[in-house]
Structures are given as structure tokens and as C-alpha cells.
Amino acid sequence: MEGKEEDVKLGANKFSERQPLGTAAQTDKDYKEPPPAPLFEPGELKSWSFWRAGIAEFMATFLFLYITILTVMGVGRSGNKCASVGIQGIAWAFGGMIFALVYCTAGISGGHINPAVTFGMLLARKLSLVRAVFYIIMQCLGAICGAGVVKGFQRHEYERLNGGANFVQHGYTKGDALGAEIVGTFVLVYTVFSATDAKRNARDSHVPILAPLPIGFAVFLVHLATIPITGTGINPARSLGAALVFDRDFAWDDHWIFWVGPFIGAALAAVYHQIIIRAIPFKARV
């Protein structure tokens, strides 16, 4: 017993429970930040992986719009909301599809499925400008095609029920809507940065597997909060696809909100994660 007690004392002295916190916890053996992606990488245009990633973004956004707008149509056409999935069901459709699609496409394109996410990643230098522009174009095209297929299936219902388009709901101002889009997108993009943080992936092998779950859950919660305000955009491609296929004046009146709001929210999330959470600019000076 005496020998064991001595071992315990030695271990307690050798391995103190007090551990350095924050940036003080980083050592030379700690994770090193990968170099920032170049703004221009012409060689990408000759790579099949580049085009494959764009196709994956197109298909994912197509499926996203198809399933979610069909869900919105189903709730809208029901006279008794209790007989349908309701707002909670719409939120689950958006969050669940993001969860599934991010899981399916993360290994190919990163699973953005949203120009705001792509914009945030560009600001954080996680991808090149060429790839970011290509992703946004493919996301918008996918969204237009997804909404178009829904309209093709039920043209009369689509037009009668506003086509799932985003607009400022009655009783709310444009400022309310813009604020809701900024904060909602901040929540989403901040979650994306945290769930896909390469440093966490390096240390915790389970993080890459679980990444789609918090992202989808963030989309679900934001929809619960902001459907009554704007119908929830937080995704310019989703808003553009629905508005373009629906093509009524009131769908375009406040459309700028669903681009400006998400882009501001994404930019704030990128700055917050890079400077406050990761303190990357300060590490570079060390």
C-alpha cells in the first residue's frame, strides 16, 4: 500500500490538474493552421474535382428546394393546420434536408448548399474566389430548377400559395426582417464554422461525423424563430429560386433583404469565428 500511495503522490505532482487555458494552451506541438486558400487559382478550372463539386452543389440545392417547397405547399393548402405538419414540420423539413445533404456532399464540395455559407468561407479564406463564384452560380441554378419542378407538378397550387417565396410578413417592418435574416444567418454560419473546424477535426475524430447534425439543427431552430417574420430565408439561393419561379411583384419588393441580410450575417460569423474564437490574426504575430 505504501508503494501505491507514493505512486499516487508522484502522479499528482507530475501531472498537475491545472491546465493552461485559451491561447496559453497552444504549444509547438499544437495544431497548425493550414495556409489560406488563394483568391485566384486558375488551375482549378482544369480539375475534375472542381466541376464535380459544383455539380454536387447544384444537385443538393435542387433537392433542398424540391423537398422544402413541397412541404410548404402541403401546409399552405391544408385548411386545418392541425391536419398538416404545420410550422414545426416546415422547420424540420428544412433542417432535416440540410442535415442529409451536408452529410452526402461534405466530402465532395464541403456541403455549402447556401451562397451565404460559401461567402463566409470565402472571407475566412477556406476556398478560392473562383470556386466561391462557381458554387454560388450552381446553387442558384439548382434552387431555380428545384422550385421549377414543384411548380410543374402543381402549377395552380404553387401560384395560389405564393410558391414558397420569402417576403416580409404582415405586422413586421423591413428592419425587422433584415435583422431576423442577419441574426439567423449568423447562427447558421457560426455553427458551420464550429462544426467543421479543422482543429477540432484533428483532435476529435467524431467531429467530422457529427458535423451535419448541428448544422441541420441550427437551420431547424432558426426556421422556428423566423418563419413568422420572413418565411425564413438565410439562404439567398433558396429565396431567389422561389421568387424567380413564382415571379410576382410582391415577391421581389423586399428580395434585397434576403441577399443583404444573409451576407451580412455570414460576414459577421466569419469575423467572429476567426478573430474571437480562433484568434487566428493574433497567432500569426507570435
Short mmCIF file of C-alpha atoms in Angstrom, two decimals:
data_model
loop_
_atom_site.label_atom_id
_atom_site.label_comp_id
_atom_site.label_asym_id
_atom_site.label_seq_id
_atom_site.Cartn_x
_atom_site.Cartn_y
_atom_site.Cartn_z
CA MET A 1 0.00 0.00 0.00
CA GLU A 2 2.84 2.37 0.77
CA GLY A 3 4.22 1.92 -2.73
CA LYS A 4 0.86 2.69 -4.27
CA GLU A 5 0.42 5.83 -2.19
CA GLU A 6 3.85 7.01 -3.32
CA ASP A 7 2.85 6.42 -6.96
CA VAL A 8 -0.29 8.50 -6.46
CA LYS A 9 1.67 11.37 -4.94
CA LEU A 10 4.21 11.23 -7.74
CA GLY A 11 1.47 11.25 -10.38
CA ALA A 12 -0.30 14.17 -8.73
CA ASN A 13 2.90 16.19 -8.70
CA LYS A 14 3.98 15.23 -12.20
CA PHE A 15 0.61 15.74 -13.89
CA SER A 16 -0.97 18.79 -12.35
CA GLU A 17 -4.73 19.23 -12.75
CA ARG A 18 -4.20 22.89 -13.63
CA GLN A 19 -4.09 23.19 -17.40
CA PRO A 20 -3.38 26.37 -19.40
CA LEU A 21 -6.44 27.96 -20.95
CA GLY A 22 -7.08 29.71 -24.25
CA THR A 23 -4.10 30.68 -26.35
CA ALA A 24 -1.81 29.72 -23.47
CA ALA A 25 -2.75 26.09 -24.07
CA GLN A 26 -1.17 26.11 -27.53
CA THR A 27 2.31 24.71 -27.87
CA ASP A 28 4.67 23.99 -30.70
CA LYS A 29 3.11 20.55 -30.93
CA ASP A 30 -0.36 22.05 -31.26
CA TYR A 31 -2.37 22.06 -34.48
CA LYS A 32 -1.03 24.38 -37.16
CA GLU A 33 -3.38 26.42 -39.30
CA PRO A 34 -3.42 25.43 -42.98
CA PRO A 35 -2.37 28.20 -45.35
CA PRO A 36 -5.22 30.39 -46.65
CA ALA A 37 -6.68 29.45 -50.00
CA PRO A 38 -5.50 31.66 -52.86
CA LEU A 39 -8.03 34.16 -54.16
CA PHE A 40 -7.37 33.09 -57.73
CA GLU A 41 -6.48 29.53 -58.67
CA PRO A 42 -6.83 29.19 -62.46
CA GLY A 43 -5.66 25.59 -62.30
CA GLU A 44 -8.93 24.63 -60.62
CA LEU A 45 -10.78 25.05 -63.90
CA LYS A 46 -8.84 22.09 -65.33
CA SER A 47 -9.62 19.83 -62.38
CA TRP A 48 -12.48 17.35 -62.47
CA SER A 49 -12.88 17.68 -58.69
CA PHE A 50 -13.74 21.37 -59.22
CA TRP A 51 -16.54 20.63 -61.66
CA ARG A 52 -17.72 17.64 -59.64
CA ALA A 53 -18.03 19.86 -56.55
CA GLY A 54 -20.12 22.39 -58.49
CA ILE A 55 -22.43 19.64 -59.77
CA ALA A 56 -22.81 18.35 -56.21
CA GLU A 57 -23.80 21.84 -55.03
CA PHE A 58 -26.33 22.11 -57.88
CA MET A 59 -27.92 18.75 -57.12
CA ALA A 60 -28.00 19.32 -53.36
CA THR A 61 -29.68 22.73 -53.71
CA PHE A 62 -32.11 21.29 -56.27
CA LEU A 63 -33.20 18.56 -53.85
CA PHE A 64 -33.31 21.04 -50.98
CA LEU A 65 -35.75 23.34 -52.79
CA TYR A 66 -37.81 20.47 -54.13
CA ILE A 67 -38.49 18.86 -50.74
CA THR A 68 -38.84 22.04 -48.69
CA ILE A 69 -41.16 23.92 -51.07
CA LEU A 70 -43.34 20.84 -51.44
CA THR A 71 -43.60 20.79 -47.65
CA VAL A 72 -44.53 24.49 -47.57
CA MET A 73 -47.17 23.82 -50.26
CA GLY A 74 -48.61 20.94 -48.27
CA VAL A 75 -49.01 23.08 -45.16
CA GLY A 76 -50.44 26.01 -47.12
CA ARG A 77 -53.10 24.01 -48.92
CA SER A 78 -54.41 22.44 -45.71
CA GLY A 79 -57.43 24.31 -44.33
CA ASN A 80 -56.75 22.95 -40.84
CA LYS A 81 -53.13 23.41 -39.79
CA CYS A 82 -53.55 20.65 -37.22
CA ALA A 83 -54.15 18.26 -40.11
CA SER A 84 -50.74 19.12 -41.59
CA VAL A 85 -47.19 19.13 -40.29
CA GLY A 86 -47.52 22.87 -39.52
CA ILE A 87 -44.68 25.35 -38.98
CA GLN A 88 -42.78 22.79 -36.93
CA GLY A 89 -42.93 20.37 -39.84
CA ILE A 90 -41.66 23.01 -42.26
CA ALA A 91 -38.77 23.74 -39.93
CA TRP A 92 -38.00 20.02 -39.69
CA ALA A 93 -38.08 19.69 -43.49
CA PHE A 94 -35.53 22.48 -43.92
CA GLY A 95 -33.29 21.32 -41.07
CA GLY A 96 -33.59 17.64 -41.95
CA MET A 97 -32.75 18.18 -45.59
CA ILE A 98 -29.71 20.25 -44.70
CA PHE A 99 -28.59 17.50 -42.33
CA ALA A 100 -28.95 14.82 -45.03
CA LEU A 101 -27.48 16.88 -47.86
CA VAL A 102 -24.48 18.15 -45.89
CA TYR A 103 -23.78 14.56 -44.89
CA CYS A 104 -23.94 13.44 -48.54
CA THR A 105 -21.93 16.26 -50.14
CA ALA A 106 -19.46 17.38 -47.46
CA GLY A 107 -16.74 15.12 -48.81
CA ILE A 108 -17.17 16.42 -52.36
CA SER A 109 -17.86 20.16 -52.16
CA GLY A 110 -17.91 20.89 -48.45
CA GLY A 111 -21.72 20.77 -48.44
CA HIS A 112 -22.40 24.50 -48.53
CA ILE A 113 -25.83 24.46 -50.30
CA ASN A 114 -26.09 28.15 -49.49
CA PRO A 115 -24.39 31.23 -51.00
CA ALA A 116 -24.15 32.79 -47.53
CA VAL A 117 -22.13 29.82 -46.26
CA THR A 118 -19.92 30.00 -49.34
CA PHE A 119 -19.43 33.73 -48.81
CA GLY A 120 -18.45 33.18 -45.17
CA MET A 121 -15.95 30.50 -46.17
CA LEU A 122 -14.51 32.83 -48.81
CA LEU A 123 -13.98 35.58 -46.24
CA ALA A 124 -12.23 33.06 -43.98
CA ARG A 125 -10.01 32.07 -46.95
CA LYS A 126 -11.26 28.49 -46.89
CA LEU A 127 -11.76 28.44 -50.66
CA SER A 128 -10.75 30.47 -53.68
CA LEU A 129 -12.78 33.26 -55.24
CA VAL A 130 -13.14 31.24 -58.44
CA ARG A 131 -14.63 28.29 -56.57
CA ALA A 132 -16.86 30.53 -54.44
CA VAL A 133 -18.38 32.23 -57.50
CA PHE A 134 -18.86 28.86 -59.20
CA TYR A 135 -20.57 27.42 -56.12
CA ILE A 136 -22.96 30.38 -55.83
CA ILE A 137 -23.93 30.14 -59.51
CA MET A 138 -24.58 26.40 -59.25
CA GLN A 139 -26.53 26.81 -56.00
CA CYS A 140 -28.79 29.43 -57.58
CA LEU A 141 -29.34 27.30 -60.69
CA GLY A 142 -30.16 24.28 -58.54
CA ALA A 143 -32.64 26.31 -56.49
CA ILE A 144 -34.39 27.61 -59.61
CA CYS A 145 -34.69 24.10 -61.04
CA GLY A 146 -35.97 22.68 -57.74
CA ALA A 147 -38.69 25.33 -57.44
CA GLY A 148 -39.48 24.92 -61.13
CA VAL A 149 -40.12 21.19 -60.76
CA VAL A 150 -42.51 21.85 -57.87
CA LYS A 151 -44.41 24.40 -59.98
CA GLY A 152 -44.53 21.91 -62.84
CA PHE A 153 -46.17 19.32 -60.58
CA GLN A 154 -48.85 21.64 -59.15
CA ARG A 155 -48.93 24.90 -61.07
CA HIS A 156 -52.28 26.17 -59.75
CA GLU A 157 -51.47 25.43 -56.12
CA TYR A 158 -48.00 26.88 -56.49
CA GLU A 159 -49.31 30.22 -57.69
CA ARG A 160 -52.19 30.28 -55.20
CA LEU A 161 -49.92 29.60 -52.23
CA ASN A 162 -47.18 32.12 -53.16
CA GLY A 163 -44.73 29.48 -54.30
CA GLY A 164 -42.88 29.30 -51.01
CA ALA A 165 -41.40 32.74 -51.75
CA ASN A 166 -39.89 34.80 -48.95
CA PHE A 167 -41.36 38.21 -48.15
CA VAL A 168 -41.85 40.38 -45.09
CA GLN A 169 -44.90 39.11 -43.24
CA HIS A 170 -47.75 41.36 -42.19
CA GLY A 171 -47.07 43.24 -38.96
CA TYR A 172 -43.28 43.36 -39.41
CA THR A 173 -41.11 46.12 -40.88
CA LYS A 174 -38.27 45.77 -43.34
CA GLY A 175 -35.88 46.49 -40.49
CA ASP A 176 -37.36 43.60 -38.51
CA ALA A 177 -36.95 41.29 -41.47
CA LEU A 178 -33.38 42.40 -42.16
CA GLY A 179 -32.42 41.92 -38.52
CA ALA A 180 -34.01 38.45 -38.47
CA GLU A 181 -32.09 37.44 -41.58
CA ILE A 182 -28.79 38.77 -40.24
CA VAL A 183 -29.07 37.04 -36.87
CA GLY A 184 -30.49 33.84 -38.34
CA THR A 185 -27.67 33.54 -40.86
CA PHE A 186 -25.11 34.36 -38.18
CA VAL A 187 -26.38 31.41 -36.14
CA LEU A 188 -26.17 29.11 -39.16
CA VAL A 189 -22.74 30.16 -40.44
CA TYR A 190 -21.24 30.30 -36.94
CA THR A 191 -22.45 26.73 -36.43
CA VAL A 192 -20.93 25.70 -39.76
CA PHE A 193 -17.56 27.15 -38.78
CA SER A 194 -17.65 25.47 -35.39
CA ALA A 195 -18.84 22.10 -36.67
CA THR A 196 -16.24 21.94 -39.46
CA ASP A 197 -13.31 23.47 -37.60
CA ALA A 198 -10.21 21.64 -38.85
CA LYS A 199 -8.54 21.97 -35.45
CA ARG A 200 -11.41 20.15 -33.75
CA ASN A 201 -11.41 17.54 -36.51
CA ALA A 202 -7.72 16.89 -35.90
CA ARG A 203 -8.21 16.37 -32.18
CA ASP A 204 -11.64 14.69 -32.05
CA SER A 205 -12.25 12.02 -34.67
CA HIS A 206 -16.01 12.07 -34.04
CA VAL A 207 -16.42 15.73 -35.05
CA PRO A 208 -16.47 15.21 -38.86
CA ILE A 209 -19.13 12.51 -38.48
CA LEU A 210 -21.35 14.70 -36.29
CA ALA A 211 -20.86 17.94 -38.25
CA PRO A 212 -24.10 17.71 -40.33
CA LEU A 213 -26.20 17.27 -37.19
CA PRO A 214 -25.59 20.66 -35.50
CA ILE A 215 -25.80 22.41 -38.89
CA GLY A 216 -29.18 20.89 -39.65
CA PHE A 217 -30.36 21.57 -36.11
CA ALA A 218 -29.33 25.22 -36.40
CA VAL A 219 -31.40 25.54 -39.60
CA PHE A 220 -34.35 23.94 -37.82
CA LEU A 221 -34.19 26.31 -34.85
CA VAL A 222 -33.76 29.43 -36.99
CA HIS A 223 -36.82 28.44 -39.02
CA LEU A 224 -38.90 28.01 -35.88
CA ALA A 225 -37.94 31.53 -34.82
CA THR A 226 -38.19 33.43 -38.10
CA ILE A 227 -40.87 31.75 -40.26
CA PRO A 228 -43.47 34.17 -38.82
CA ILE A 229 -41.25 37.15 -39.79
CA THR A 230 -39.87 36.43 -43.26
CA GLY A 231 -40.76 32.83 -44.01
CA THR A 232 -37.06 32.33 -43.21
CA GLY A 233 -34.57 32.94 -45.94
CA ILE A 234 -30.99 32.70 -44.54
CA ASN A 235 -30.16 31.25 -47.95
CA PRO A 236 -30.11 33.61 -50.95
CA ALA A 237 -30.32 30.75 -53.44
CA ARG A 238 -33.46 29.39 -51.79
CA SER A 239 -35.05 32.87 -51.82
CA LEU A 240 -34.02 33.54 -55.43
CA GLY A 241 -35.27 30.20 -56.73
CA ALA A 242 -38.70 30.59 -55.15
CA ALA A 243 -39.07 34.25 -56.17
CA LEU A 244 -37.94 33.73 -59.75
CA VAL A 245 -40.25 30.79 -60.41
CA PHE A 246 -43.20 32.42 -58.61
CA ASP A 247 -42.44 35.74 -60.37
CA ARG A 248 -44.94 38.11 -58.75
CA ASP A 249 -44.17 41.73 -57.94
CA PHE A 250 -44.58 41.43 -54.17
CA ALA A 251 -42.06 38.58 -54.11
CA TRP A 252 -39.45 40.98 -55.49
CA ASP A 253 -40.36 44.06 -53.43
CA ASP A 254 -38.19 43.07 -50.46
CA HIS A 255 -36.00 40.49 -52.17
CA TRP A 256 -32.85 42.50 -51.42
CA ILE A 257 -33.32 41.68 -47.74
CA PHE A 258 -32.74 38.00 -48.47
CA TRP A 259 -29.34 38.73 -50.00
CA VAL A 260 -28.08 41.61 -47.89
CA GLY A 261 -29.18 40.07 -44.57
CA PRO A 262 -27.58 36.63 -45.09
CA PHE A 263 -24.36 38.09 -46.48
CA ILE A 264 -24.01 40.45 -43.51
CA GLY A 265 -24.76 37.62 -41.08
CA ALA A 266 -22.23 35.35 -42.80
CA ALA A 267 -19.55 38.06 -42.72
CA LEU A 268 -20.13 38.69 -39.00
CA ALA A 269 -19.94 34.96 -38.26
CA ALA A 270 -16.69 34.62 -40.22
CA VAL A 271 -15.10 37.57 -38.41
CA TYR A 272 -16.31 36.37 -35.01
CA HIS A 273 -15.03 32.84 -35.50
CA GLN A 274 -11.67 33.81 -36.98
CA ILE A 275 -10.86 36.64 -34.55
CA ILE A 276 -12.68 35.87 -31.32
CA ILE A 277 -12.99 32.09 -31.24
CA ARG A 278 -9.80 31.09 -33.02
CA ALA A 279 -7.76 34.31 -32.59
CA ILE A 280 -6.03 33.48 -35.88
CA PRO A 281 -4.74 37.03 -36.63
CA PHE A 282 -3.07 37.13 -33.21
CA LYS A 283 -1.45 33.71 -33.65
CA ALA A 284 0.15 34.89 -36.87
CA ARG A 285 2.07 37.55 -34.95
CA VAL A 286 3.57 35.12 -32.48
#
